[in-house]
Coordinates of C-alpha atoms and ligand atoms in Angstrom, one line a residue:
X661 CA 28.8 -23.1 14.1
X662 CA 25.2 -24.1 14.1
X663 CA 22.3 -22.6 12.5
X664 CA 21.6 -18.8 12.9
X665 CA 18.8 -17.8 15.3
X666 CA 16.6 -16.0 13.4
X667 CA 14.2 -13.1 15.1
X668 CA 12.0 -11.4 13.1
X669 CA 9.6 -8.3 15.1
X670 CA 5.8 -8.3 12.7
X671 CA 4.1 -10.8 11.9
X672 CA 2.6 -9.9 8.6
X673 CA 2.8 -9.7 5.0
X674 CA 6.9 -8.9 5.4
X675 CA 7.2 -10.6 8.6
X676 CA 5.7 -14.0 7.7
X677 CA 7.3 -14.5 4.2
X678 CA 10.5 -13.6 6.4
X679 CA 10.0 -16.2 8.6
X680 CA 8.5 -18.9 6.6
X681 CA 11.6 -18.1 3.9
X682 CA 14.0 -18.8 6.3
X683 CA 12.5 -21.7 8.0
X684 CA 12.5 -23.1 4.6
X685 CA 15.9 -22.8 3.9
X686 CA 17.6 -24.0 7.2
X687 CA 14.8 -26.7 8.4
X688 CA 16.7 -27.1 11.5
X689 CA 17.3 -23.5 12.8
X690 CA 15.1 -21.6 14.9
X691 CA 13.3 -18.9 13.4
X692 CA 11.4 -16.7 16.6
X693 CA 8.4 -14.7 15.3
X694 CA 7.2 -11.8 17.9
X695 CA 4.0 -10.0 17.0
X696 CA 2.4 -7.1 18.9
X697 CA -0.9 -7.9 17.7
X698 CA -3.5 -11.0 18.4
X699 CA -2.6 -12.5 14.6
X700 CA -0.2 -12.6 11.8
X701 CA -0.5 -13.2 8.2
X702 CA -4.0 -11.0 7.1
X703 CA -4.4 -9.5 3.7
X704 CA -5.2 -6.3 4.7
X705 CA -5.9 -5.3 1.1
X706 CA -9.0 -6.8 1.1
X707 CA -10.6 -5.1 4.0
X708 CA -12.6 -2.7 2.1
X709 CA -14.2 -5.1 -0.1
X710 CA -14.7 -7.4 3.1
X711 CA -16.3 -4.3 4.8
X712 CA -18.8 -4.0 1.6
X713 CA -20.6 -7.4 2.2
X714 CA -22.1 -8.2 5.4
X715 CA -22.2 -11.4 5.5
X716 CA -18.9 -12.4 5.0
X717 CA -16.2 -12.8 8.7
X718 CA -13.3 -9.8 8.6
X719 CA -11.4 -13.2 9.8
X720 CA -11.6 -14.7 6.4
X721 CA -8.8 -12.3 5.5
X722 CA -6.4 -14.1 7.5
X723 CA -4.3 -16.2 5.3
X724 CA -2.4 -18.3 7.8
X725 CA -3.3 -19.4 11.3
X726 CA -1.1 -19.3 14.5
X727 CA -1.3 -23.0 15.3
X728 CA -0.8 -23.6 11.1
X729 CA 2.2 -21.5 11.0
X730 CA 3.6 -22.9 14.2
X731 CA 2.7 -26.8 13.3
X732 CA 3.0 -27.0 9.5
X733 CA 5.7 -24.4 9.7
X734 CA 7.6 -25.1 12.6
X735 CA 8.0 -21.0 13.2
X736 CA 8.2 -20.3 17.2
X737 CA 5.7 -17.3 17.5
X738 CA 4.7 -15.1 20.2
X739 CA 1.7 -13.3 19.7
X740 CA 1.2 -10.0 21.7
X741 CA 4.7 -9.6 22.6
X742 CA 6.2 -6.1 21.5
X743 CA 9.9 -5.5 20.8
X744 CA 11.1 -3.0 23.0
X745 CA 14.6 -2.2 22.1
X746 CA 17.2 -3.5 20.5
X747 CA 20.8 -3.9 21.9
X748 CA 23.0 -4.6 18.7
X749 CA 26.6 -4.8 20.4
X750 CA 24.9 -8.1 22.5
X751 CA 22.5 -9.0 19.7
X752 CA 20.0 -8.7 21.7
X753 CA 16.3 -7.9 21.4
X754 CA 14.0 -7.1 24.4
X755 CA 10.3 -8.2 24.4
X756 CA 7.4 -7.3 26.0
X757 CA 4.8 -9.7 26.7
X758 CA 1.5 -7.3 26.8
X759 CA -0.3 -9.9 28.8
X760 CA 1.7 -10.2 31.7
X761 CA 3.7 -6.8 31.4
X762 CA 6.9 -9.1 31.9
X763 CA 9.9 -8.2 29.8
X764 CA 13.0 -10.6 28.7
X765 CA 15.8 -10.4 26.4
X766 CA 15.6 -12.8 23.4
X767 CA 19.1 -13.4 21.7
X768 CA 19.4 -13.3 17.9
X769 CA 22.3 -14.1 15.6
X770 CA 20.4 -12.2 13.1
X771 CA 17.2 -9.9 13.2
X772 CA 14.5 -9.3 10.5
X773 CA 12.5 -6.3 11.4
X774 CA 9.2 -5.7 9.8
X775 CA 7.1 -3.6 11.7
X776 CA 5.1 -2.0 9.2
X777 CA 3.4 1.5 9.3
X778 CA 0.7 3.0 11.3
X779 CA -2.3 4.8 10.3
X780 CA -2.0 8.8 11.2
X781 CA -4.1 10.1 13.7
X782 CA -5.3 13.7 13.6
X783 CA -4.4 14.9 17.3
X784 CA -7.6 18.0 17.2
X785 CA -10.6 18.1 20.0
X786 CA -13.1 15.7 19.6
X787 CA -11.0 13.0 17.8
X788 CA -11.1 10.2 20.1
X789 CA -14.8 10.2 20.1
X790 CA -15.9 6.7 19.6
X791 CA -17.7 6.3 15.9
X792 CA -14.0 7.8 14.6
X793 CA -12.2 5.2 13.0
X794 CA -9.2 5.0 10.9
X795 CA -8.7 1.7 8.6
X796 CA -5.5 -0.2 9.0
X797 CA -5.4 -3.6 10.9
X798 CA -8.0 -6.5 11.5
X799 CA -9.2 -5.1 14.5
X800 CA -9.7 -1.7 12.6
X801 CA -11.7 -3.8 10.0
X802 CA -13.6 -5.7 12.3
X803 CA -14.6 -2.1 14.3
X804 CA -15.8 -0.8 11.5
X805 CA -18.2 -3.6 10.1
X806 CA -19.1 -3.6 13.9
X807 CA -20.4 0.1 14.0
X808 CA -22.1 -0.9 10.4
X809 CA -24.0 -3.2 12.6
X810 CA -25.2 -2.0 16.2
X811 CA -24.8 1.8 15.6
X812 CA -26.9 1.6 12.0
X813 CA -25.2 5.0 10.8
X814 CA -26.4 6.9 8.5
X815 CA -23.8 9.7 7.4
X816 CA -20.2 9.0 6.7
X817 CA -17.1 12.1 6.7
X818 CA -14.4 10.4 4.8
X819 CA -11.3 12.6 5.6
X820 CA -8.9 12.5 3.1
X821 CA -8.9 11.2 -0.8
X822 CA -6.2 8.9 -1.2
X823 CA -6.9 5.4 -2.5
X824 CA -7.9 4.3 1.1
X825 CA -10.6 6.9 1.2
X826 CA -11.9 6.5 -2.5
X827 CA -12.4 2.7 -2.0
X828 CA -14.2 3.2 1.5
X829 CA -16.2 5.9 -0.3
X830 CA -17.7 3.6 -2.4
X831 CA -17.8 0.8 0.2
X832 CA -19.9 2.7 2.5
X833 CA -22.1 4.2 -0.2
X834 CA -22.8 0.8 -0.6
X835 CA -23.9 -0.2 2.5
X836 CA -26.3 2.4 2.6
X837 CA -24.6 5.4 3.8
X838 CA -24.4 8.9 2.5
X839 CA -20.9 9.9 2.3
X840 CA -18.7 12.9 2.7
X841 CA -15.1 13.1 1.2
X842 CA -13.3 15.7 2.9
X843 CA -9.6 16.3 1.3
X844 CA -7.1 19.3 2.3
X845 CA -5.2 19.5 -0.8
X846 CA -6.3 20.8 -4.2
X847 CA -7.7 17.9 -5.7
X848 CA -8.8 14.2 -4.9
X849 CA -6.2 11.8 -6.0
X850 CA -3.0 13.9 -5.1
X851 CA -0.1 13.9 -7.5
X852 CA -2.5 12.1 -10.0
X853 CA -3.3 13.7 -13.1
X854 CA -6.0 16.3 -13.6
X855 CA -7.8 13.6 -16.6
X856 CA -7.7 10.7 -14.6
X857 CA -9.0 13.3 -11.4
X858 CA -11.9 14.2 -13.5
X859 CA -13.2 10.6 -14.3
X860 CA -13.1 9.8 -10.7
X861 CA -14.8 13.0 -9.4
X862 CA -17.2 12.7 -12.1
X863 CA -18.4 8.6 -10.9
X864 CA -18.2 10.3 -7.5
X865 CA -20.7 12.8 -8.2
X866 CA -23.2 10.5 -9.9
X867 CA -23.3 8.0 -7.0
X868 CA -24.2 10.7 -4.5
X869 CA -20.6 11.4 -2.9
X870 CA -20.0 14.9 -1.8
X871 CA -16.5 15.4 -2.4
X872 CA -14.9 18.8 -0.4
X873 CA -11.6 19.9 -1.5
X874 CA -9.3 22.5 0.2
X875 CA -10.9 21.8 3.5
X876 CA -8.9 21.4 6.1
X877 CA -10.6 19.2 9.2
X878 CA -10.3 21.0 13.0
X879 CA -12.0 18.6 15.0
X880 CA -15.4 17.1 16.2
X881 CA -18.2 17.4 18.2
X882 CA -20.2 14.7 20.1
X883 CA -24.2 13.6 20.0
X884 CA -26.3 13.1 22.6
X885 CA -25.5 9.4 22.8
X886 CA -21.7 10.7 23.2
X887 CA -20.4 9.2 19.9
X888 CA -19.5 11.6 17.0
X889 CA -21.9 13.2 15.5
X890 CA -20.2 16.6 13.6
X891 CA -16.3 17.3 12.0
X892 CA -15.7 20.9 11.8
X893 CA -13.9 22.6 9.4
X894 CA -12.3 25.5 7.9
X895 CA -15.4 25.2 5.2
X896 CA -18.5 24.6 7.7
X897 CA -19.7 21.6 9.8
X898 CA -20.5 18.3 8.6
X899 CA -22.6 16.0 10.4
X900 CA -21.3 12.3 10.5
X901 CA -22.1 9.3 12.5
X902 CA -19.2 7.5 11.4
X903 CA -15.5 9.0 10.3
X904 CA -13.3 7.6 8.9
X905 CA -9.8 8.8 9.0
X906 CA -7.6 8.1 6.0
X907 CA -4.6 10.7 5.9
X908 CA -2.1 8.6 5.4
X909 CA 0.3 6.2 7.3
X910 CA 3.6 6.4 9.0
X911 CA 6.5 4.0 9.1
X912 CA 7.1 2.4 12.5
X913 CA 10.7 3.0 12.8
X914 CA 11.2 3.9 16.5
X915 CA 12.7 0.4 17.5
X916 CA 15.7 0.7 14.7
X917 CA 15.9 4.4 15.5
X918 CA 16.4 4.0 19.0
X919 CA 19.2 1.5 18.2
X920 CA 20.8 3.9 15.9
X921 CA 20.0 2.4 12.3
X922 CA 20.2 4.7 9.5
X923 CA 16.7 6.2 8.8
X924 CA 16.4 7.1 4.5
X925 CA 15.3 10.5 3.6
X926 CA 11.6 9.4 3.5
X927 CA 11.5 8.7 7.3
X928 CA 11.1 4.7 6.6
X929 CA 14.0 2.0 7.4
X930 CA 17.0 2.4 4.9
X931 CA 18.1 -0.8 3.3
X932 CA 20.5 -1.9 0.5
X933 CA 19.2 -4.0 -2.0
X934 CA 20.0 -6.9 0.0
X935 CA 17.3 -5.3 2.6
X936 CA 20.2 -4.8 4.9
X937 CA 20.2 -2.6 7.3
X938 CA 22.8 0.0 8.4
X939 CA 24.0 -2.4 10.6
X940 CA 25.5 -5.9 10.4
X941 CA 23.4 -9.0 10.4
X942 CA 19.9 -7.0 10.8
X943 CA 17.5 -6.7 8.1
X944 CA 14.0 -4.8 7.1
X945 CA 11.4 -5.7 4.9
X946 CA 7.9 -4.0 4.4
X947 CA 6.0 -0.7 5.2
X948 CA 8.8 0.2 7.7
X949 CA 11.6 0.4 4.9
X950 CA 12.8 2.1 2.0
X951 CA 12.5 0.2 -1.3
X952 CA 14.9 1.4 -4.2
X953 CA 12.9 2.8 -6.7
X954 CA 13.9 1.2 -10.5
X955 CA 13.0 5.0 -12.0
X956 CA 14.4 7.0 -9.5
X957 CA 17.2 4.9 -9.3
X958 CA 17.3 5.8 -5.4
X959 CA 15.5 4.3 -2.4
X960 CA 11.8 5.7 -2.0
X961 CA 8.9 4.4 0.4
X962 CA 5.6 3.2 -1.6
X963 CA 4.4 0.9 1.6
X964 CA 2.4 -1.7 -0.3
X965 CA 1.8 -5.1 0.3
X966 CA 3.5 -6.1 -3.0
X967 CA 6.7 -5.3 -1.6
X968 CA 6.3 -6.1 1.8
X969 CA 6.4 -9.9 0.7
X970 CA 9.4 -9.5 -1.9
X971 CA 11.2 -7.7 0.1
X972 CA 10.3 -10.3 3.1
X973 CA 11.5 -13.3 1.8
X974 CA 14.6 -11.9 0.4
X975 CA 15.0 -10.5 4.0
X976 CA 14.5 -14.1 5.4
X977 CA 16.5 -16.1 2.6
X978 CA 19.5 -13.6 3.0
X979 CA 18.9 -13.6 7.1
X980 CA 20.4 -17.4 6.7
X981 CA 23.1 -16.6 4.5
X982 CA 21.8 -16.3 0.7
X983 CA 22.4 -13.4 -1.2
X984 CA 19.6 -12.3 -3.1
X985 CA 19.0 -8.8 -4.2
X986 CA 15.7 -7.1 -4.3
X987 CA 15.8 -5.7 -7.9
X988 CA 13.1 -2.6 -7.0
X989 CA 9.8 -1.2 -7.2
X990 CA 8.0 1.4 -9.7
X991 CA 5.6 2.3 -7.8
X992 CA 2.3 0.5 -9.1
X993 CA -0.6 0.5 -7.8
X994 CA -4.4 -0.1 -8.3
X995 CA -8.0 0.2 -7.0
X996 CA -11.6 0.1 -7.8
X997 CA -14.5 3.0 -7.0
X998 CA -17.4 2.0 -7.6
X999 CA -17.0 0.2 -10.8
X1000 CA -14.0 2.4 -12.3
X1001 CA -10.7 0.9 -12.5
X1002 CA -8.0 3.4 -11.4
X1003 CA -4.1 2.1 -12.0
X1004 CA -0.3 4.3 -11.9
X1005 CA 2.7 2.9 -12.2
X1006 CA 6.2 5.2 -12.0
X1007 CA 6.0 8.8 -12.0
X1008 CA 3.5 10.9 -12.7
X1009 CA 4.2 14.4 -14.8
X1010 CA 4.5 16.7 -11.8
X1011 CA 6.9 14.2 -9.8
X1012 CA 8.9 13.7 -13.1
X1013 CA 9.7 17.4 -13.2
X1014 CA 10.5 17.8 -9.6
X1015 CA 12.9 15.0 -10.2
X1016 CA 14.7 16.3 -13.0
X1017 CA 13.5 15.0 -15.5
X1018 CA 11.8 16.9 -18.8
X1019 CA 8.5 15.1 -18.7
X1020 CA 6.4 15.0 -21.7
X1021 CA 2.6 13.3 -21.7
X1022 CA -0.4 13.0 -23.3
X1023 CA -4.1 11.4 -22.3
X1024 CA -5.7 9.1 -24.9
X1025 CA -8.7 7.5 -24.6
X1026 CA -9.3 3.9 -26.6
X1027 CA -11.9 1.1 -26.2
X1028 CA -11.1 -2.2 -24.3
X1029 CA -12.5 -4.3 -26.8
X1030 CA -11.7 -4.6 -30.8
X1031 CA -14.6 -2.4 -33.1
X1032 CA -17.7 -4.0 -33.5
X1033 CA -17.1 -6.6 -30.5
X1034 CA -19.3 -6.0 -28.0
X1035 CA -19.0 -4.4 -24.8
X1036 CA -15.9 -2.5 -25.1
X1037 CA -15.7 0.6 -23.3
X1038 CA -13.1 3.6 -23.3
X1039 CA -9.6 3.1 -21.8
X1040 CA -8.2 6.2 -20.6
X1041 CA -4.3 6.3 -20.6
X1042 CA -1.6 9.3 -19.6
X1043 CA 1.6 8.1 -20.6
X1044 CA 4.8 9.7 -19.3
X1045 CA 8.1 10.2 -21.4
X1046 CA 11.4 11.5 -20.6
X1047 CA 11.2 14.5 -23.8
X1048 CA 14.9 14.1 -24.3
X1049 CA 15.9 10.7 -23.7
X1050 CA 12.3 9.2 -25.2
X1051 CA 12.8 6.7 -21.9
X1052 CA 9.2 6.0 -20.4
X1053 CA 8.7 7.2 -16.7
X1054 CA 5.2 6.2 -16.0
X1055 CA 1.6 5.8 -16.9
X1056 CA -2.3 6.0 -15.3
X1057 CA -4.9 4.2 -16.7
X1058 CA -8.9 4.4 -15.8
X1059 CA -11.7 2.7 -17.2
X1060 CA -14.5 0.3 -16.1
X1061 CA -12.6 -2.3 -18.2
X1062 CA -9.6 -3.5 -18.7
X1063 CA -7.7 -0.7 -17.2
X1064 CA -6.1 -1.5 -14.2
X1065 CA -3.8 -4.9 -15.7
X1066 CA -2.9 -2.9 -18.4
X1067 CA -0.3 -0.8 -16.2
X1068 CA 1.3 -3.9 -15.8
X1069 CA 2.5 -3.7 -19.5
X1070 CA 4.1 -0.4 -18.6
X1071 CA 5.2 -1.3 -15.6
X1072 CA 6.9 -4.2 -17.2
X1073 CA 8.8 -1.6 -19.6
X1074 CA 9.8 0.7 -16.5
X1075 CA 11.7 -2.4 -15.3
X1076 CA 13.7 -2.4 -18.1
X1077 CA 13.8 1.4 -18.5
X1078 CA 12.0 1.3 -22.5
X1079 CA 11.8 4.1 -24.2
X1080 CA 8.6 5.1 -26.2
X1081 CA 9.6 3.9 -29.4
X1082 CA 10.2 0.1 -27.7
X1083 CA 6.6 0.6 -25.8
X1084 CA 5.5 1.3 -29.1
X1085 CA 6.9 -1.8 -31.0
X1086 CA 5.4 -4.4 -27.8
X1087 CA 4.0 -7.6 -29.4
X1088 CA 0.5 -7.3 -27.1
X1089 CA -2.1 -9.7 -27.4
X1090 CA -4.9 -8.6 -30.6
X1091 CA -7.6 -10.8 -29.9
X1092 CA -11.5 -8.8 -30.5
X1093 CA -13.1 -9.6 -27.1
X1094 CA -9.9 -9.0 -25.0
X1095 CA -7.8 -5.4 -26.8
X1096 CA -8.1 -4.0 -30.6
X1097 CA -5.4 -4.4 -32.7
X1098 CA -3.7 -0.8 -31.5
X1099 CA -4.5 -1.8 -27.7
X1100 CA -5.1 2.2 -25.7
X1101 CA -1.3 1.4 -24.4
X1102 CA 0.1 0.8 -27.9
X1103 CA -1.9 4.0 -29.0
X1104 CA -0.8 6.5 -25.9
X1105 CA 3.0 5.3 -26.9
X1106 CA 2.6 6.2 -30.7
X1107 CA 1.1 9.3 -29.8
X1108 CA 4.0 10.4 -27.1
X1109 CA 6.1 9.2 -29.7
X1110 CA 5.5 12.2 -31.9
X1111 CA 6.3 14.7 -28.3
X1112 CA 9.9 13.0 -27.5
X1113 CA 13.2 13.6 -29.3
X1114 CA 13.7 10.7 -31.9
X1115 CA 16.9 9.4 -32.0
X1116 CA 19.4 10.9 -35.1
Ligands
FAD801 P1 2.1 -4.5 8.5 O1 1.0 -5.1 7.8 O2 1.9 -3.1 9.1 O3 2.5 -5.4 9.7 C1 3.5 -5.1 10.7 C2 3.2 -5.8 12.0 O4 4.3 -5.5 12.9 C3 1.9 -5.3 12.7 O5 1.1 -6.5 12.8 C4 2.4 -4.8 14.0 O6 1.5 -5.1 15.1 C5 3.7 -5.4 14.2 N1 4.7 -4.6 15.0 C6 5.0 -3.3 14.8 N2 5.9 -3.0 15.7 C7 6.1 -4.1 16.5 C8 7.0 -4.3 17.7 N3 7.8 -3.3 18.2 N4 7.0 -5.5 18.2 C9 6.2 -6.5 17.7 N5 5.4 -6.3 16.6 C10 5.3 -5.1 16.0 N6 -1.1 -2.9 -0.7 C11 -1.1 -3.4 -2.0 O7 -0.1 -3.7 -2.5 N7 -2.3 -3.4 -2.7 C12 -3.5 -3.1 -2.2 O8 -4.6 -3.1 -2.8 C13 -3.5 -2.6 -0.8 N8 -4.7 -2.2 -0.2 C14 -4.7 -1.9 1.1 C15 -5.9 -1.5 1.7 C16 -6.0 -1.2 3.0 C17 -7.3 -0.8 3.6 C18 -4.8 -1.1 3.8 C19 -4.8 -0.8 5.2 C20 -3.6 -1.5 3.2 C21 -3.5 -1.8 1.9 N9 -2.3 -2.2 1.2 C22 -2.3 -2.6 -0.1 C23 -1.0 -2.1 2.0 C24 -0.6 -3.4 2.6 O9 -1.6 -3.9 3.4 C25 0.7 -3.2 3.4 O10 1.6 -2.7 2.5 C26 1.2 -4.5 4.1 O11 0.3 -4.9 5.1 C27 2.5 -4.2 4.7 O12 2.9 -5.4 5.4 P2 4.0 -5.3 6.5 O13 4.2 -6.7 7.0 O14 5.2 -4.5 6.0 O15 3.4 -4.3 7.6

C-alpha cells in the first residue's frame, strides 16, 4: 500500500500545522487542504494590536501564503471550498466549491478536521445593522479597521468583558473612541478573581471606559444614515456608532456531528490524546475539539491558538501513522489592557470548588524588580492550592511588569502537578533588574504554604 491520502477541512492555525506536519513526514503522499475562507495560516491573535495602528495592513498577520504553502510545501489546497458532509463507511468527504456552487466527493484514507469556532451572534432586532461587528477572522479584522477609516466613529458599545472585549476596549480607546463595555454577568473578567477584577476595572475607569455590569443587551436601533447608532438594554440606551460583539465563540462541530462522531460534554469535538476521533482514521485538532485538561485530568475546551498548533501537528504526524500523544493543556492564557498585564493559568478558586476540590488561595502583591533597582512595580499574584493535598491548581497574575511570563512558572508546575511546598523550593532566576530574591511567585507559594495541610 502506498501513502495515505491525507484531507484535512480548515486551513489555520490547526489545520496548517496538520498539513505541513504530515507533508513532512511522508514527502511523497498527498496531503489535500480545503478551506472555506479566501486564506489560511493568519495569527488571529494579533488582530487587536493590528487594529490599534493604522498604518500597518490586517494582511500582515498572515503567516503563510497560498502559493508558499502550495510551492515550498507541496500541500494541494483549495481555498473557498466548504466540506459538506462526511461519509465515513466510503471515506468520503463532500466539498463545496463556493465559487461555482459545484459539489464533488474527495476520497480520504485519513481525515484531519479542524474547523475551528465561530464568533456568537446575538439573534435580537436591530443586530444585523451594518457598523455591528463581531472580531474573529481576517475579514472581521479588516471590517473593522475599515469602519475606523470611512465611517470616522466616535462611540464604541463593547458587549461583553471577556479578554476579546478588554483588549478591543483599549484598542479603540486608542484610536480615539469613547468606549462602552457592556457585560451581563456580575463582574468583568468572569470566573476571574474579585483582586485581579478590581485592578482591571480600576485602569478601565482611569482611561475613560464605562464599564456596565448586569446589563443584559436587547437589540439596536438605526441612524439616519441607516448604520447603528443605539444598543438597548435592560439598564437604558446607549448610543454607539460601532459595536462590537464579543460573547463568546462556538465550536464548529456540525460536519463531525452530522457523521455521527462523539461530541465531549463541552459541545466541541471529543478526541483521545492521540486527537483521534470517535471514529477510525479521522482526527481533530483546534478550537473544534476537546483538549484534556492536565488538572482536571478530563477533556475540557479552552479554544486557543496555543493548542490549536500542538494539537495540529500531532493530528498530522499521527494522520500518517506516528503515534504521538498530546500531553494536555492547563488552561493559560494572557492579555494586555492598556498597559496592565493580565495572565491565569489552571483553575481559578470558584472552578476549583465546583470541581471537587477544597481550594485554598491567597493574593499577594510584590515588586517586579529587586529593592532599590529601579523601576520595579507591584506584581499581583492569587495562587490556588488544593487545602488537603497542598497540590497547586492554578494562579492569576496582573501588573504592568513582568506579570504575564510569570504564569508560565506555575504553569510549568501544573504540568507536573507540584504541590505548594515544591513551588516554594523553585530555583527562579534572582537577578535585581529582572525579580527580587523572593520573586511575587516564590512569595504567593510561601504564603499558601501556611493555608494547606503540611505533610506529617
Ligand atoms: P480557526 O482559526 O477558527 O480556523 C478554522 C478554519 O476552518 C476557518 O478558516 C474556517 O473557515 C475553516 N472551516 C470551518 N468549517 C469548514 C468547512 N466545513 N469546510 C472548510 N473550511 C472550514 N489564542 C491564543 O492562544 N492567544 C491569544 O492571544 C489569542 N488571541 C486571540 C485574539 C482574537 C481577537 C481572536 C479572534 C482569537 C485569539 N486567540 C488567541 C484564539 C486563536 O486565534 C484560535 O484559538 C485559533 O485561531 C484556532 O485555530 P483553529 O485552526 O483551530 O481554528
Amino acid at each position: 500500500m502506498g501513502d495515505p491520502r491525507v484531507v484535512v477541512v480548515g486551513g489555520v492555525a490547526a489545520g496548517m500545522s496538520a498539513a505541513s506536519q504530515a507533508r513532512r513526514r511522508q514527502p511523497r503522499g498527498q496531503v489535500v487542504v480545503f478551506e472555506r475562507g479566501p486564506r489560511i495560516s493568519y495569527g488571529a491573535c494579533g488582530m487587536p494590536y493590528n487594529i490599534e495602528d493604522p498604518s500597518r495592513d490586517i494582511e500582515d498577520l498572515v503567516v503563510l501564503t497560498p502559493e508558499k504553502a502550495r510551492e515550498e510545501r507541496g500541500i494541494e489546497l483549495h481555498l473557498r471550498h466548504e466540506a459538506v458532509s462526511l461519509d465515513s463507511e466510503r471515506r468520503v468527504l463532500r466539498v463545496r466549491n463556493l465559487d461555482d456552487n459545484k459539489e464533488r466527493e474527495e476520497k480520504f484514507d485519513a481525515l484531519v478536521i479542524a474547523t475551528g469556532a465561530r464568533a456568537i451572534k446575538l439573534p435580537l432586532p436591530g443586530f444585523t445593522l451594518p457598523g455591528i461587528e463581531v472580531l474573529r477572522d481576517l475579514d472581521d479584522g479588516a471590517s473593522i479597521k475599515t469602519a475606523l477609516v470611512e465611517h470616522q466613529p466616535k462611540r464604541a458599545v463593547i458587549v461583553g468583558a471577556g479578554y476579546i472585549g478588554l483588549e478591543m476596549a483599549h484598542v479603540l480607546t486608542e484610536r480615539g473612541l469613547e468606549v462602552t463595555v457592556l457585560e451581563r454577568l456580575p463582574q468583568i473578567l468572569p470566573g476571574w478573581h474579585q483582586s485581579t477584577v478590581a485592578r482591571v476595572e480600576e485602569v478601565l475607569e482611569t482611561r475613560g471606559v464605562a464599564v456596565h455590569v448586569h446589563t443584559t443587551v436587547q437589540g439596536a436601533q438605526a441612524g439616519t444614515n441607516g448604520r447603528v447608532a443605539r444598543v438597548m438594554t435592560d439598564g437604558g440606551a446607549f448610543d454607539a456608532d460601532l459595536v462590537l460583539v464579543a460573547a463568546g465563540v462556538r465550536p464548529n462541530v456540525e460536519l463531525a456531528a452530522r457523521a455521527g462522531l462523539r461530541i465531549g460534554d463541552s459541545g466541541a469535538i471529543w478526541v483521545n490524546q492521540n486527537q483521534q476521533t470517535s471514529l477510525e482514521g479521522v482526527w481533530a485538532a483546534g478550537d473544534c475539539a476537546e483538549a484534556y485538561h492536565r488538572v482536571l485530568r478530563r477533556n475540557a475546551w479552552i479554544p486557543l491558538g496555543t493548542t490549536a498548533n500542538k494539537q495540529g501537528r500531532i493530528a498530522g504526524a499521527n494522520a500518517v501513522g506516528a503515534t504521538q500523544r498530546f500531553r494536555g493543556i492547563v488552561g493559560t492564557a494572557g492579555f494586555l489592557v492598556f498597559d496592565l498585564e493580565l495572565a491565569r493559568t489552571g483553575l481559578g478558586e470558584e472552578q476549583a470548588r465546583t470541581e471537587g476540590f477544597e481550594p485554598v488561595s491567597v493574593t499577594i502583591r510584590q515588586r517586579s524588580r529587586a529593592h532599590g533597582y529601579p523601576g520595579g512595580v507591584p506584581v499581583q499574584v492569587t495562587l490556588v492550592a488544593d487545602g488537603p493535598s497542598g497540590i497547586v491548581l492554578g494562579a492569576e497574575l496582573v501588573g504592568t511588569e513582568g506579570a504575564a511570563l510569570r504564569s508560565d512558572i506555575v504553569a510549568t508546575s501544573l504540568a507536573s502537578h507540584c504541590t505548594v511546598e515544591d513551588l516554594q523550593n523553585l530555583d527562579l532566576v534572582y537577578a535585581p533588574p529582572f525579580a527580587p530574591v523572593w520573586d511575587p511567585i516564590l512569595v504567593a507559594a510561601n504564603q499558601l504554604s501556611k493555608k494547606v495541610r503540611r505533610p506529617a
